[in-house]
Short mmCIF file of N, CA and C in Angstrom, two decimals:
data_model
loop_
_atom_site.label_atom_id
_atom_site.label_comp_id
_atom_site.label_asym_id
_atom_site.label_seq_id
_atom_site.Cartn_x
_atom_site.Cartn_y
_atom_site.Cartn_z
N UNK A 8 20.65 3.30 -4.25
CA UNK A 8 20.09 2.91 -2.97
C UNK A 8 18.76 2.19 -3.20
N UNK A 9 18.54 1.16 -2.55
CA UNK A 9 17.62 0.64 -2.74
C UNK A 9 15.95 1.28 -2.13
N UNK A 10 15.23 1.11 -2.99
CA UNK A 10 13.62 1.90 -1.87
C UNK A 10 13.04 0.92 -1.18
N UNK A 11 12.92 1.76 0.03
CA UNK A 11 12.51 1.05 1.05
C UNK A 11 10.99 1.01 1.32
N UNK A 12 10.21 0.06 0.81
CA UNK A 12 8.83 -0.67 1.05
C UNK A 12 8.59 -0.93 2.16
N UNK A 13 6.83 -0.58 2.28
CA UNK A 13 6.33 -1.71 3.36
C UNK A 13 4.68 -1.71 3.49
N UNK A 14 4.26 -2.88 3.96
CA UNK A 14 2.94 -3.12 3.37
C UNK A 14 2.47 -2.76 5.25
N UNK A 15 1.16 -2.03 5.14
CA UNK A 15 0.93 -1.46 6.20
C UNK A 15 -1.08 -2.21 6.17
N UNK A 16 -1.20 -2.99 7.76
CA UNK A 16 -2.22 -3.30 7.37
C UNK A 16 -3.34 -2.84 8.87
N UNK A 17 -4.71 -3.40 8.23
CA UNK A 17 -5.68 -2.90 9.94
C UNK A 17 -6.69 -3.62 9.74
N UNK A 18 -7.26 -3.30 10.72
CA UNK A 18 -9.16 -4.33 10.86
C UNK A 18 -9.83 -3.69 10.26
N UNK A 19 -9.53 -2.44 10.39
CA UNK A 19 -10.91 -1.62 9.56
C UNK A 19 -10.12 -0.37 8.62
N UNK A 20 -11.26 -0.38 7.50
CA UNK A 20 -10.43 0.58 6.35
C UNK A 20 -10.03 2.35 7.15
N UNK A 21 -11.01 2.69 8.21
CA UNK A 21 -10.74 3.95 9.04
C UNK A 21 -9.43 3.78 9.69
N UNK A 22 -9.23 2.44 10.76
CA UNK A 22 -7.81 2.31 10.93
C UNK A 22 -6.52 2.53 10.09
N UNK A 23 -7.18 1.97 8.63
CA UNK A 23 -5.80 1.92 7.79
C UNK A 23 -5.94 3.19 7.44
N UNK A 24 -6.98 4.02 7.20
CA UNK A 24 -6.74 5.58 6.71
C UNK A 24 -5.61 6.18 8.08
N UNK A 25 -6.13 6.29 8.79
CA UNK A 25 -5.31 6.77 9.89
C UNK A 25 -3.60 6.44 9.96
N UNK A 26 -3.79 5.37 10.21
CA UNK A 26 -2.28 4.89 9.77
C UNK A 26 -1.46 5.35 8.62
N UNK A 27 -2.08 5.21 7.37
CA UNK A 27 -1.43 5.85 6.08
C UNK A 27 -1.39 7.48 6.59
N UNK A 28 -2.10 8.48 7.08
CA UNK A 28 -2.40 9.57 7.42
C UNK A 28 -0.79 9.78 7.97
N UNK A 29 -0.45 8.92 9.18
CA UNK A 29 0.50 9.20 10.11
C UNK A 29 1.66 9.04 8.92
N UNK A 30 1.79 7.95 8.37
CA UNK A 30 2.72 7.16 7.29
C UNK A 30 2.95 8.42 6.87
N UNK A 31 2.35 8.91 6.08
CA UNK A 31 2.98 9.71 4.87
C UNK A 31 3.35 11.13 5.48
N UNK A 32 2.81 11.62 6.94
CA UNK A 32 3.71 12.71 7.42
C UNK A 32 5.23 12.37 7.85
N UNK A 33 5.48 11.14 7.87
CA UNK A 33 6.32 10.88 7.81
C UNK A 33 7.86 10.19 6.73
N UNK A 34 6.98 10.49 5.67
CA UNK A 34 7.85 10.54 4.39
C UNK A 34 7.50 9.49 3.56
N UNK A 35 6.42 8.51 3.73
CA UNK A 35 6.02 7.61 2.99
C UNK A 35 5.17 7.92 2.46
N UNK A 36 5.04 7.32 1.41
CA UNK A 36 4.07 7.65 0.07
C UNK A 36 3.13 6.33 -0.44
N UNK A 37 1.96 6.43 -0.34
CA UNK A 37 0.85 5.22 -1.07
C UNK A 37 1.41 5.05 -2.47
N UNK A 38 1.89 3.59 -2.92
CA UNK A 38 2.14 3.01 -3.92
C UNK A 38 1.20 1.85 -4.49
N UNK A 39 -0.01 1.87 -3.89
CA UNK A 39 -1.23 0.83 -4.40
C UNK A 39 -2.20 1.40 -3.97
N UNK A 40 -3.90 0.85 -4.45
CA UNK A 40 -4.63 0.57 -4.23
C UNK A 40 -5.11 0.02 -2.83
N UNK A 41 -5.82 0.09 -1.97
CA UNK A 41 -6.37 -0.64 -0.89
C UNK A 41 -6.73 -2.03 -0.99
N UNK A 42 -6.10 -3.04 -0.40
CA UNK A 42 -6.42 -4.30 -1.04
C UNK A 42 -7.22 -4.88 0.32
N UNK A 43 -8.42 -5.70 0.16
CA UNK A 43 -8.96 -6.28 0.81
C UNK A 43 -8.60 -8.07 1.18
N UNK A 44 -7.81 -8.76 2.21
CA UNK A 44 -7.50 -9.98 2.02
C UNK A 44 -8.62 -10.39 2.82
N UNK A 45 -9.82 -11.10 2.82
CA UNK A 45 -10.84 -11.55 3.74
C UNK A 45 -10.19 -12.86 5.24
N UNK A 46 -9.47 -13.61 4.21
CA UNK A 46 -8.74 -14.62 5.30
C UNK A 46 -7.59 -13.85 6.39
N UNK A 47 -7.20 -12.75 6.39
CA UNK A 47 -6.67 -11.73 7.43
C UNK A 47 -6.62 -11.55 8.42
N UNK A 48 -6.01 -11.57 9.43
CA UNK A 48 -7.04 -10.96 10.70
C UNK A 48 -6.71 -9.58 10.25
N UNK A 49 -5.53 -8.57 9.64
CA UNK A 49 -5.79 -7.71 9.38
C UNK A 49 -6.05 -7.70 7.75
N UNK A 50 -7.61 -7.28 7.57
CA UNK A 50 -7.91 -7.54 6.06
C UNK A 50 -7.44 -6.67 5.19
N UNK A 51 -7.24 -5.43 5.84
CA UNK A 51 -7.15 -4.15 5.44
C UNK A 51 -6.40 -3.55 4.60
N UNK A 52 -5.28 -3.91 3.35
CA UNK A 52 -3.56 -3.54 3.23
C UNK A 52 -3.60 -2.80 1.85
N UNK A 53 -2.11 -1.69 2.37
CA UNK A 53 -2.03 -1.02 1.31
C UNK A 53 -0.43 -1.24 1.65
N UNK A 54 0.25 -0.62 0.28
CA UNK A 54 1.52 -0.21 0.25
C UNK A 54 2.13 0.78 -0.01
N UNK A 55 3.18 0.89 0.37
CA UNK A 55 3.63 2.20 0.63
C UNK A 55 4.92 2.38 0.52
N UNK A 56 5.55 3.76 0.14
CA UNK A 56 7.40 3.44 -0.42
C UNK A 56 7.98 4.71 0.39
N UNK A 57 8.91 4.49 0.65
CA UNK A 57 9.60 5.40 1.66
C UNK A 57 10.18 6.77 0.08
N UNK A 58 9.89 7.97 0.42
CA UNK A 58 10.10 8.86 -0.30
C UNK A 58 11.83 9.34 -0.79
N UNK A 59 12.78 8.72 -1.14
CA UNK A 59 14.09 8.77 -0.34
C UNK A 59 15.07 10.36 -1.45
N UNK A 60 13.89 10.36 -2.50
CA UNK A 60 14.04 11.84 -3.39
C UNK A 60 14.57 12.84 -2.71
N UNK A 61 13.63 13.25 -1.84
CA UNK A 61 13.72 14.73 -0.83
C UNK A 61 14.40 14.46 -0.03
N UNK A 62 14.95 13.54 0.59
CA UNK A 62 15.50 13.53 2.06
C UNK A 62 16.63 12.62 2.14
N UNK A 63 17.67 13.04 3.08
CA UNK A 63 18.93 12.08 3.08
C UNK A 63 18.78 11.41 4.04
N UNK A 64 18.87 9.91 4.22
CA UNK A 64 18.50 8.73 5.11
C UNK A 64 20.04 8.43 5.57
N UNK A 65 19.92 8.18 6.57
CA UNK A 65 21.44 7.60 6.85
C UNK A 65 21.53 6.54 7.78
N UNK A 66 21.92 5.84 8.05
CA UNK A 66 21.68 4.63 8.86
C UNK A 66 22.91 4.70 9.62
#
């Protein structure tokens, strides 16, 4: 099965904490560093991988 990615971004690094906060109670996991893009409107981005080990996904 393929892992399912996704790059999660915000205006401010407190926004993106929050967000990752919610993210990962929900089965996603931080797979980078905090990256800063300045030309952004959201500068803010990290990535993140859906956990698919523990849990059966079914579509």
């Amino acid at each position: 099965m393929a892992q399912l990615k996704k790059i999660t971004k915000a205006r401010t690094s407190r926004e993106l904490e929050h967000l990752v906060a919610d993210d990962t109670e929900r089965g996603w996991s931080v797979e980078s560093r905090m990256n800063y893009i300045s030309q952004d409107p959201r500068p803010y981005q990290i990535l993140l991988k859906f956990n698919t080990e523990n849990e059966q996904v079914s579509l």
